[in-house]
Coordinates of C-alpha atoms and ligand atoms in Angstrom, one line a residue:
M81 CA 37.8 8.0 4.2
V82 CA 35.7 6.5 7.0
T83 CA 32.4 4.9 5.7
P84 CA 29.5 6.2 7.8
P85 CA 27.6 3.5 9.6
K86 CA 24.5 2.3 7.6
Q87 CA 21.5 4.1 8.9
S88 CA 18.3 2.5 10.1
P89 CA 15.3 3.2 7.7
A90 CA 13.6 5.2 10.5
T91 CA 16.7 7.5 10.5
Q92 CA 16.8 7.7 6.7
A93 CA 13.1 8.7 6.8
I94 CA 14.1 11.9 8.6
T95 CA 16.2 13.3 5.8
A96 CA 15.0 11.3 2.7
G97 CA 13.9 13.4 -0.3
R98 CA 15.6 16.7 0.5
A99 CA 16.5 17.9 -3.0
H100 CA 15.1 21.3 -4.1
C101 CA 14.9 22.7 -0.6
G102 CA 18.2 24.5 -0.3
K103 CA 19.0 25.0 3.4
S104 CA 15.3 24.7 4.3
L105 CA 14.6 21.7 6.5
A106 CA 11.0 21.5 5.4
P107 CA 10.1 21.0 1.7
A108 CA 8.7 23.8 -0.4
L109 CA 5.2 23.5 -1.9
W110 CA 5.5 24.0 -5.6
A111 CA 1.8 24.6 -6.5
S112 CA 2.6 25.7 -10.0
S113 CA 1.0 23.7 -12.9
T114 CA 3.4 25.2 -15.5
W115 CA 6.9 26.7 -15.9
E116 CA 8.2 29.4 -18.2
S117 CA 10.8 28.5 -20.8
D118 CA 13.6 30.5 -22.5
G119 CA 12.5 30.1 -26.1
L120 CA 11.7 27.3 -28.5
D121 CA 14.8 25.2 -28.0
D122 CA 14.4 25.2 -24.3
A123 CA 10.7 24.5 -24.4
N124 CA 11.3 21.6 -26.8
R125 CA 14.0 20.2 -24.5
R126 CA 11.6 20.3 -21.5
A127 CA 8.7 18.9 -23.5
T128 CA 10.7 15.9 -24.8
S129 CA 12.8 15.1 -21.7
I130 CA 11.9 12.2 -19.4
R131 CA 10.3 13.5 -16.2
H132 CA 11.5 17.1 -16.6
N133 CA 10.8 19.0 -13.4
D134 CA 10.1 22.5 -14.8
F135 CA 7.7 21.9 -17.6
Y136 CA 4.2 21.0 -16.7
S137 CA 2.9 19.4 -13.4
R138 CA 1.3 16.4 -15.1
Y139 CA 4.8 15.4 -16.3
A140 CA 6.6 16.2 -13.0
N141 CA 6.6 18.5 -10.1
P142 CA 9.5 19.4 -7.7
T143 CA 7.4 18.8 -4.5
V144 CA 6.1 15.5 -5.8
E145 CA 9.7 14.6 -6.9
Q146 CA 10.9 15.1 -3.3
F147 CA 8.3 12.7 -2.1
E148 CA 9.3 10.2 -4.8
H149 CA 13.0 10.4 -3.8
A150 CA 12.1 9.8 -0.2
V151 CA 10.1 6.6 -1.1
A152 CA 12.8 5.4 -3.5
E153 CA 15.4 5.8 -0.7
L154 CA 13.3 3.9 1.8
E155 CA 12.4 1.1 -0.6
G156 CA 16.1 0.7 -1.7
A157 CA 15.0 1.5 -5.3
E158 CA 16.6 3.5 -8.1
A159 CA 13.4 5.5 -8.6
A160 CA 9.8 6.0 -7.5
L161 CA 6.8 7.4 -9.3
A162 CA 3.8 9.0 -7.6
F163 CA 0.1 9.0 -8.6
G164 CA -3.1 10.7 -7.6
S165 CA -4.2 7.6 -5.5
G166 CA -3.3 4.0 -4.9
M167 CA -5.9 2.9 -7.5
G168 CA -4.3 5.5 -9.9
A169 CA -1.0 3.7 -9.4
I170 CA -2.5 0.3 -10.0
A171 CA -4.6 1.3 -13.0
A172 CA -1.7 3.2 -14.7
T173 CA 0.8 0.5 -14.0
V174 CA -1.4 -2.3 -15.4
F175 CA -2.3 -0.3 -18.5
A176 CA 1.3 0.8 -19.0
L177 CA 2.5 -2.8 -19.1
C178 CA -0.5 -4.7 -20.6
G179 CA -2.6 -4.5 -23.7
T180 CA -5.3 -6.5 -25.5
G181 CA -4.3 -10.2 -25.5
S182 CA -2.1 -9.8 -22.4
H183 CA -2.4 -12.1 -19.5
I184 CA -2.1 -11.2 -15.8
V185 CA -1.7 -13.6 -12.8
A186 CA -3.2 -12.1 -9.7
Q187 CA -3.8 -13.1 -6.1
R188 CA -7.5 -13.7 -5.3
Q189 CA -7.2 -12.0 -1.9
L190 CA -6.9 -8.4 -3.0
Y191 CA -8.1 -4.9 -2.1
A192 CA -11.6 -4.8 -3.5
G193 CA -10.8 -1.8 -5.8
T194 CA -7.9 -3.8 -7.4
L195 CA -10.1 -6.8 -7.8
A196 CA -12.9 -4.8 -9.4
F197 CA -10.4 -3.1 -11.7
L198 CA -8.9 -6.5 -12.8
Q199 CA -12.4 -8.0 -13.3
G200 CA -14.0 -5.0 -15.0
P201 CA -11.9 -2.5 -17.1
C202 CA -9.1 -5.1 -17.7
Q203 CA -11.5 -7.8 -19.0
R204 CA -13.3 -5.2 -21.1
M205 CA -9.9 -4.2 -22.7
G206 CA -9.2 -7.8 -23.5
I207 CA -6.7 -8.4 -20.7
D208 CA -7.2 -11.9 -19.2
V209 CA -6.6 -12.4 -15.5
T210 CA -6.0 -15.7 -13.7
F211 CA -6.7 -15.5 -10.0
I212 CA -4.7 -17.8 -7.7
D213 CA -4.9 -18.7 -4.0
V214 CA -1.9 -17.1 -2.3
S215 CA -1.6 -19.9 0.3
T216 CA -0.8 -22.5 -2.4
P217 CA 3.0 -22.7 -2.8
G218 CA 4.2 -22.1 -6.4
A219 CA 0.7 -21.0 -7.6
F220 CA 1.9 -17.7 -9.1
A221 CA 4.6 -19.3 -11.2
E222 CA 2.3 -22.2 -12.3
A223 CA -0.3 -19.8 -13.7
V224 CA 2.3 -17.9 -15.8
I225 CA 1.7 -18.4 -19.5
P226 CA 5.2 -17.9 -21.2
G227 CA 5.1 -15.1 -23.8
R228 CA 1.6 -13.9 -22.8
T229 CA 1.7 -13.2 -19.0
M230 CA 2.9 -9.6 -18.7
L231 CA 2.4 -9.0 -15.0
V232 CA 2.1 -10.9 -11.8
I233 CA 0.2 -9.0 -9.0
A234 CA 0.4 -9.8 -5.3
E235 CA -0.8 -8.0 -2.2
S236 CA 1.1 -8.8 0.9
P237 CA -0.1 -8.6 3.7
S238 CA -3.5 -8.7 2.0
N239 CA -6.7 -6.9 2.8
P240 CA -8.6 -7.8 5.0
R241 CA -7.2 -11.2 6.3
L242 CA -3.5 -10.5 6.3
E243 CA -2.5 -13.4 4.1
L244 CA 1.1 -13.3 2.8
A245 CA 2.6 -13.9 -0.6
D246 CA 6.0 -15.5 -0.5
L247 CA 8.2 -12.7 -1.8
D248 CA 11.2 -14.9 -2.7
E249 CA 8.9 -17.0 -4.8
L250 CA 7.6 -14.0 -6.6
G251 CA 11.1 -12.5 -7.0
G252 CA 12.2 -15.8 -8.6
I253 CA 9.6 -15.6 -11.5
R254 CA 11.2 -14.8 -14.8
G255 CA 9.4 -13.4 -17.8
P256 CA 6.5 -11.2 -16.6
F257 CA 7.1 -8.2 -14.3
T258 CA 6.2 -8.8 -10.7
L259 CA 4.4 -6.3 -8.5
V260 CA 3.6 -6.3 -4.8
D261 CA 1.1 -4.0 -3.3
S262 CA 3.0 -3.4 0.0
T263 CA 0.5 -0.9 1.4
F264 CA -0.2 -2.8 4.7
A265 CA 3.5 -3.2 5.4
T266 CA 4.8 0.4 4.6
P267 CA 8.4 0.7 3.4
L268 CA 9.6 0.1 7.0
G269 CA 7.8 -3.2 7.3
Q270 CA 8.9 -5.0 4.2
Q271 CA 11.2 -4.5 1.3
P272 CA 9.8 -6.4 -1.8
L273 CA 12.6 -5.2 -4.1
T274 CA 15.3 -7.0 -2.0
H275 CA 13.5 -10.2 -2.8
G276 CA 13.8 -9.7 -6.5
V277 CA 10.3 -8.3 -7.0
D278 CA 10.2 -5.6 -9.8
I279 CA 7.7 -3.1 -8.5
S280 CA 6.7 -2.2 -4.9
L281 CA 3.4 -0.3 -4.8
H282 CA 1.8 1.6 -2.0
S283 CA -1.4 3.5 -1.4
A284 CA 0.4 6.3 0.3
T285 CA -3.0 7.5 1.4
K286 CA -2.5 4.9 4.2
G287 CA 0.5 4.5 6.5
I288 CA 3.1 6.5 4.5
A289 CA 1.2 9.8 4.7
G290 CA -0.3 8.5 7.9
H291 CA -2.6 11.3 8.9
N292 CA -5.7 10.9 6.7
D293 CA -4.9 14.1 4.9
A294 CA -3.5 12.9 1.6
T295 CA -4.7 10.8 -1.3
L296 CA -1.7 9.4 -3.1
G297 CA -0.2 6.3 -4.7
V298 CA 3.4 5.4 -5.4
I299 CA 5.5 2.7 -7.1
A300 CA 9.2 2.0 -6.6
G301 CA 11.6 0.0 -8.9
D302 CA 14.3 0.3 -11.5
R303 CA 14.6 3.6 -13.3
D304 CA 14.1 2.3 -16.9
L305 CA 11.0 0.4 -16.0
L306 CA 9.5 3.4 -14.1
D307 CA 10.4 5.8 -17.0
D308 CA 8.4 3.5 -19.3
I309 CA 5.4 3.5 -16.9
W310 CA 5.8 7.3 -16.6
A311 CA 5.4 7.7 -20.4
Y312 CA 2.0 6.1 -20.1
A313 CA 1.1 7.7 -16.7
V314 CA 1.4 11.2 -18.3
L315 CA -1.4 10.2 -20.6
H316 CA -3.4 8.3 -18.0
G317 CA -3.5 11.5 -15.9
S318 CA -3.7 10.1 -12.3
T319 CA -1.5 13.0 -11.3
P320 CA -0.5 13.5 -7.7
S321 CA -1.3 16.8 -6.0
P322 CA 1.8 18.6 -4.8
F323 CA -0.1 19.5 -1.6
D324 CA -0.8 15.8 -0.8
A325 CA 2.9 15.0 -1.7
L326 CA 4.0 17.6 0.9
N327 CA 1.7 16.1 3.5
A328 CA 3.0 12.6 2.7
L329 CA 6.6 13.8 2.9
R330 CA 5.9 15.2 6.4
G331 CA 4.2 11.9 7.3
I332 CA 7.4 10.0 6.2
R333 CA 9.5 11.9 8.8
T334 CA 7.6 10.2 11.6
L335 CA 7.0 6.8 9.9
G336 CA 9.5 5.1 12.2
V337 CA 7.9 6.1 15.6
R338 CA 4.4 5.8 14.3
T339 CA 4.8 2.3 12.9
R340 CA 6.7 1.2 16.0
Q341 CA 4.0 2.3 18.3
Q342 CA 1.2 1.0 16.1
N343 CA 2.9 -2.4 15.8
E344 CA 3.3 -2.7 19.5
S345 CA -0.4 -1.9 20.1
A346 CA -1.5 -4.2 17.2
R347 CA 0.4 -7.1 18.8
S348 CA -1.1 -6.5 22.2
V349 CA -4.6 -6.3 20.7
A350 CA -4.0 -9.5 18.7
V351 CA -2.8 -11.4 21.8
M352 CA -5.8 -10.1 23.8
L353 CA -8.3 -11.1 21.0
A354 CA -6.8 -14.5 20.5
D355 CA -7.7 -15.3 24.1
H356 CA -11.2 -13.7 24.0
P357 CA -14.2 -16.0 24.3
M358 CA -16.3 -13.9 21.8
V359 CA -13.6 -14.2 19.1
S360 CA -13.2 -17.3 16.9
V361 CA -10.2 -16.3 14.9
V362 CA -7.6 -13.5 14.8
H363 CA -5.8 -12.8 11.6
Y364 CA -2.4 -11.3 12.5
P365 CA 0.9 -12.6 11.1
G366 CA 2.7 -11.7 14.3
L367 CA 0.8 -14.4 16.3
S368 CA 2.6 -17.7 16.5
E369 CA -0.7 -19.5 15.6
H370 CA -1.0 -17.6 12.3
P371 CA -0.7 -20.2 9.6
Q372 CA 2.0 -18.2 7.8
H373 CA 3.9 -17.0 10.9
A374 CA 7.1 -18.6 9.8
L375 CA 7.0 -16.8 6.4
A376 CA 6.0 -13.6 8.2
S377 CA 9.1 -13.8 10.4
L378 CA 11.3 -14.3 7.3
Q379 CA 10.0 -11.4 5.2
L380 CA 8.3 -8.9 7.5
L381 CA 10.5 -6.4 9.4
Q382 CA 7.3 -5.4 11.3
Y383 CA 4.2 -7.6 11.6
G384 CA 1.9 -4.7 10.9
T385 CA -0.5 -2.2 12.2
V386 CA -3.7 -3.8 10.8
L387 CA -5.4 -7.0 12.0
S388 CA -8.8 -8.6 11.5
F389 CA -10.8 -11.0 13.6
E390 CA -14.1 -12.9 13.5
V391 CA -17.0 -12.7 15.8
A392 CA -20.1 -15.0 15.6
D393 CA -22.2 -13.2 13.0
R394 CA -23.2 -9.9 11.4
A395 CA -25.3 -8.9 14.5
A396 CA -22.3 -9.4 16.8
A397 CA -20.1 -7.4 14.4
Q398 CA -22.8 -4.6 14.2
R399 CA -22.9 -4.5 18.0
F400 CA -19.1 -4.2 18.3
L401 CA -19.0 -1.4 15.8
A402 CA -21.8 0.4 17.6
S403 CA -20.1 0.1 20.9
V404 CA -16.5 1.2 20.3
Q405 CA -15.8 4.7 21.8
I406 CA -12.2 5.4 21.0
A407 CA -12.0 3.5 17.7
R408 CA -13.9 5.2 14.9
C409 CA -16.0 3.4 12.3
A410 CA -14.3 4.3 9.0
T411 CA -12.4 2.6 6.2
S412 CA -8.8 3.3 5.5
L413 CA -5.8 2.5 7.7
G414 CA -2.4 3.7 8.9
G415 CA -3.6 7.0 10.4
P416 CA -3.4 8.3 14.0
E417 CA -7.0 7.2 14.9
T418 CA -7.8 3.5 15.5
L419 CA -10.3 2.7 12.8
V420 CA -12.7 -0.2 12.7
C421 CA -14.6 -1.5 9.7
H422 CA -16.9 -4.3 8.6
P423 CA -15.4 -5.4 5.2
A424 CA -18.6 -7.3 4.1
T425 CA -20.7 -4.1 4.1
T426 CA -18.0 -1.6 3.2
T427 CA -14.7 -2.3 1.5
H428 CA -15.9 -5.6 0.0
A429 CA -19.6 -4.7 -0.5
S430 CA -19.2 -4.7 -4.3
L431 CA -18.3 -8.4 -4.3
T432 CA -20.8 -11.1 -4.8
L433 CA -21.4 -13.5 -1.9
D434 CA -19.4 -16.1 -3.7
E435 CA -16.5 -13.7 -4.2
Q436 CA -16.7 -12.6 -0.6
A437 CA -16.5 -16.3 0.5
A438 CA -13.5 -16.8 -1.8
T439 CA -11.7 -13.9 -0.3
G440 CA -12.6 -14.9 3.2
V441 CA -14.8 -11.9 3.9
T442 CA -17.3 -13.5 6.3
D443 CA -20.3 -11.7 8.0
G444 CA -18.5 -11.7 11.3
L445 CA -15.2 -10.4 10.1
I446 CA -14.0 -7.1 11.6
R447 CA -10.9 -5.1 10.5
L448 CA -9.0 -2.9 12.9
S449 CA -6.4 -0.4 11.9
I450 CA -4.5 0.4 15.1
G451 CA -3.9 4.1 15.7
L452 CA -1.6 6.1 18.0
E453 CA -3.7 6.2 21.1
E454 CA -2.2 4.7 24.2
T455 CA -2.2 0.9 24.0
V456 CA -4.1 0.4 27.3
D457 CA -6.9 2.7 26.1
I458 CA -7.2 0.8 22.8
L459 CA -7.3 -2.5 24.6
A460 CA -9.9 -1.2 27.1
D461 CA -12.1 0.1 24.3
I462 CA -12.1 -3.1 22.3
E463 CA -12.8 -5.2 25.5
Q464 CA -15.8 -3.1 26.5
A465 CA -17.2 -3.2 22.9
L466 CA -16.9 -7.0 22.9
A467 CA -18.7 -7.1 26.2
A468 CA -21.7 -5.1 24.9
Q469 CA -24.8 -7.2 25.1
P470 CA -27.6 -7.3 22.5
Ligands
PLP662 C1 -6.4 1.7 0.0 C2 -5.7 0.7 -0.7 C3 -5.5 0.7 -2.1 C4 -6.1 1.9 -2.9 O1 -5.5 3.1 -2.6 P1 -6.3 4.5 -2.7 O2 -5.3 5.5 -2.3 O3 -7.5 4.5 -1.9 O4 -6.7 4.7 -4.2 C5 -4.8 -0.3 -2.8 N1 -4.3 -1.3 -2.1 C6 -4.5 -1.4 -0.8 C7 -3.9 -2.6 -0.1 C8 -5.1 -0.5 0.0 O5 -5.3 -0.6 1.3

């Protein structure tokens, strides 16, 4: 038999997750919350099976399962498990794997919701967290307490300054489970599992769904581990909506062309900003002057669709946000519209000034999520907004 050539991930994305649709090319929306059974034995079998599809939608749902299969295929994973949001994925995974007395090692540069979760609910439940600086080599492994550390959490590239965790280093850690929030990379930009990491996590609300019309989280990894997390997730209740899973599955079909276009534009914007007199620093791993560019070239398949940069102060940032015409002032990322946000007053507003300083969220920091508009138009918009005078 002739072995078919290995497909590119963007090609796999076109057909990934096509169980349950028969000859239909588009997935079906299974809105049902419950399924009929054929008597007690059958009902018992469904109620006690792992991730049985035709029982009750908090346990599993065929439309959601198609989305999970698609993500698993793109991540090169045995399985995936979806949640009602990215934070749902984080909270349920942490509580599934940790309990009172457990210890977590986490990167300091994190999505503010993740940081707030680790500092608030986790501490209240008696889970200790050690935060490390991701730019210090070996910091994750050094902070592990043998026998107590249950989970090591990284976010790479990180929000909002695009710092990278060394995935080989994380994958080499033995003992605790390792988790990478890979949202900024999408499954086409990075493959944490191939580096030995246990769990790849995404807020699928972002690039995976890609159209600002779904709120969804997902993790990918070995089936046994995900089944264990599922057993807790059913009780946690951060259940994904089948409608959002359907939208995300449609988004996955175009993930290849979308991320290619957005990456090209992001690179052009980064190069333009790096040369601009109003801009002091550009944070984009694709630039050769980025302090982690060498690591980026080793582990990123695409440098990314998000970048951040610094202008003089809050007033200059405010002027920029008030002057953009194509870019819209909104949080979130990975969608068709170019979005701009000021992390200090929005995504990271809940942090104290000291925490903002520790995570590199300065008053002049601006984050851009590059959309699908023509590159020349995005460039022109950013240039005219930077030229706006007080
Ligand atoms: C948005 C985001 C989250 C949270 O995801 P939600 O879907 O908003 O709950 C987590 N991590 C990163 C890196 C994100 O960008």
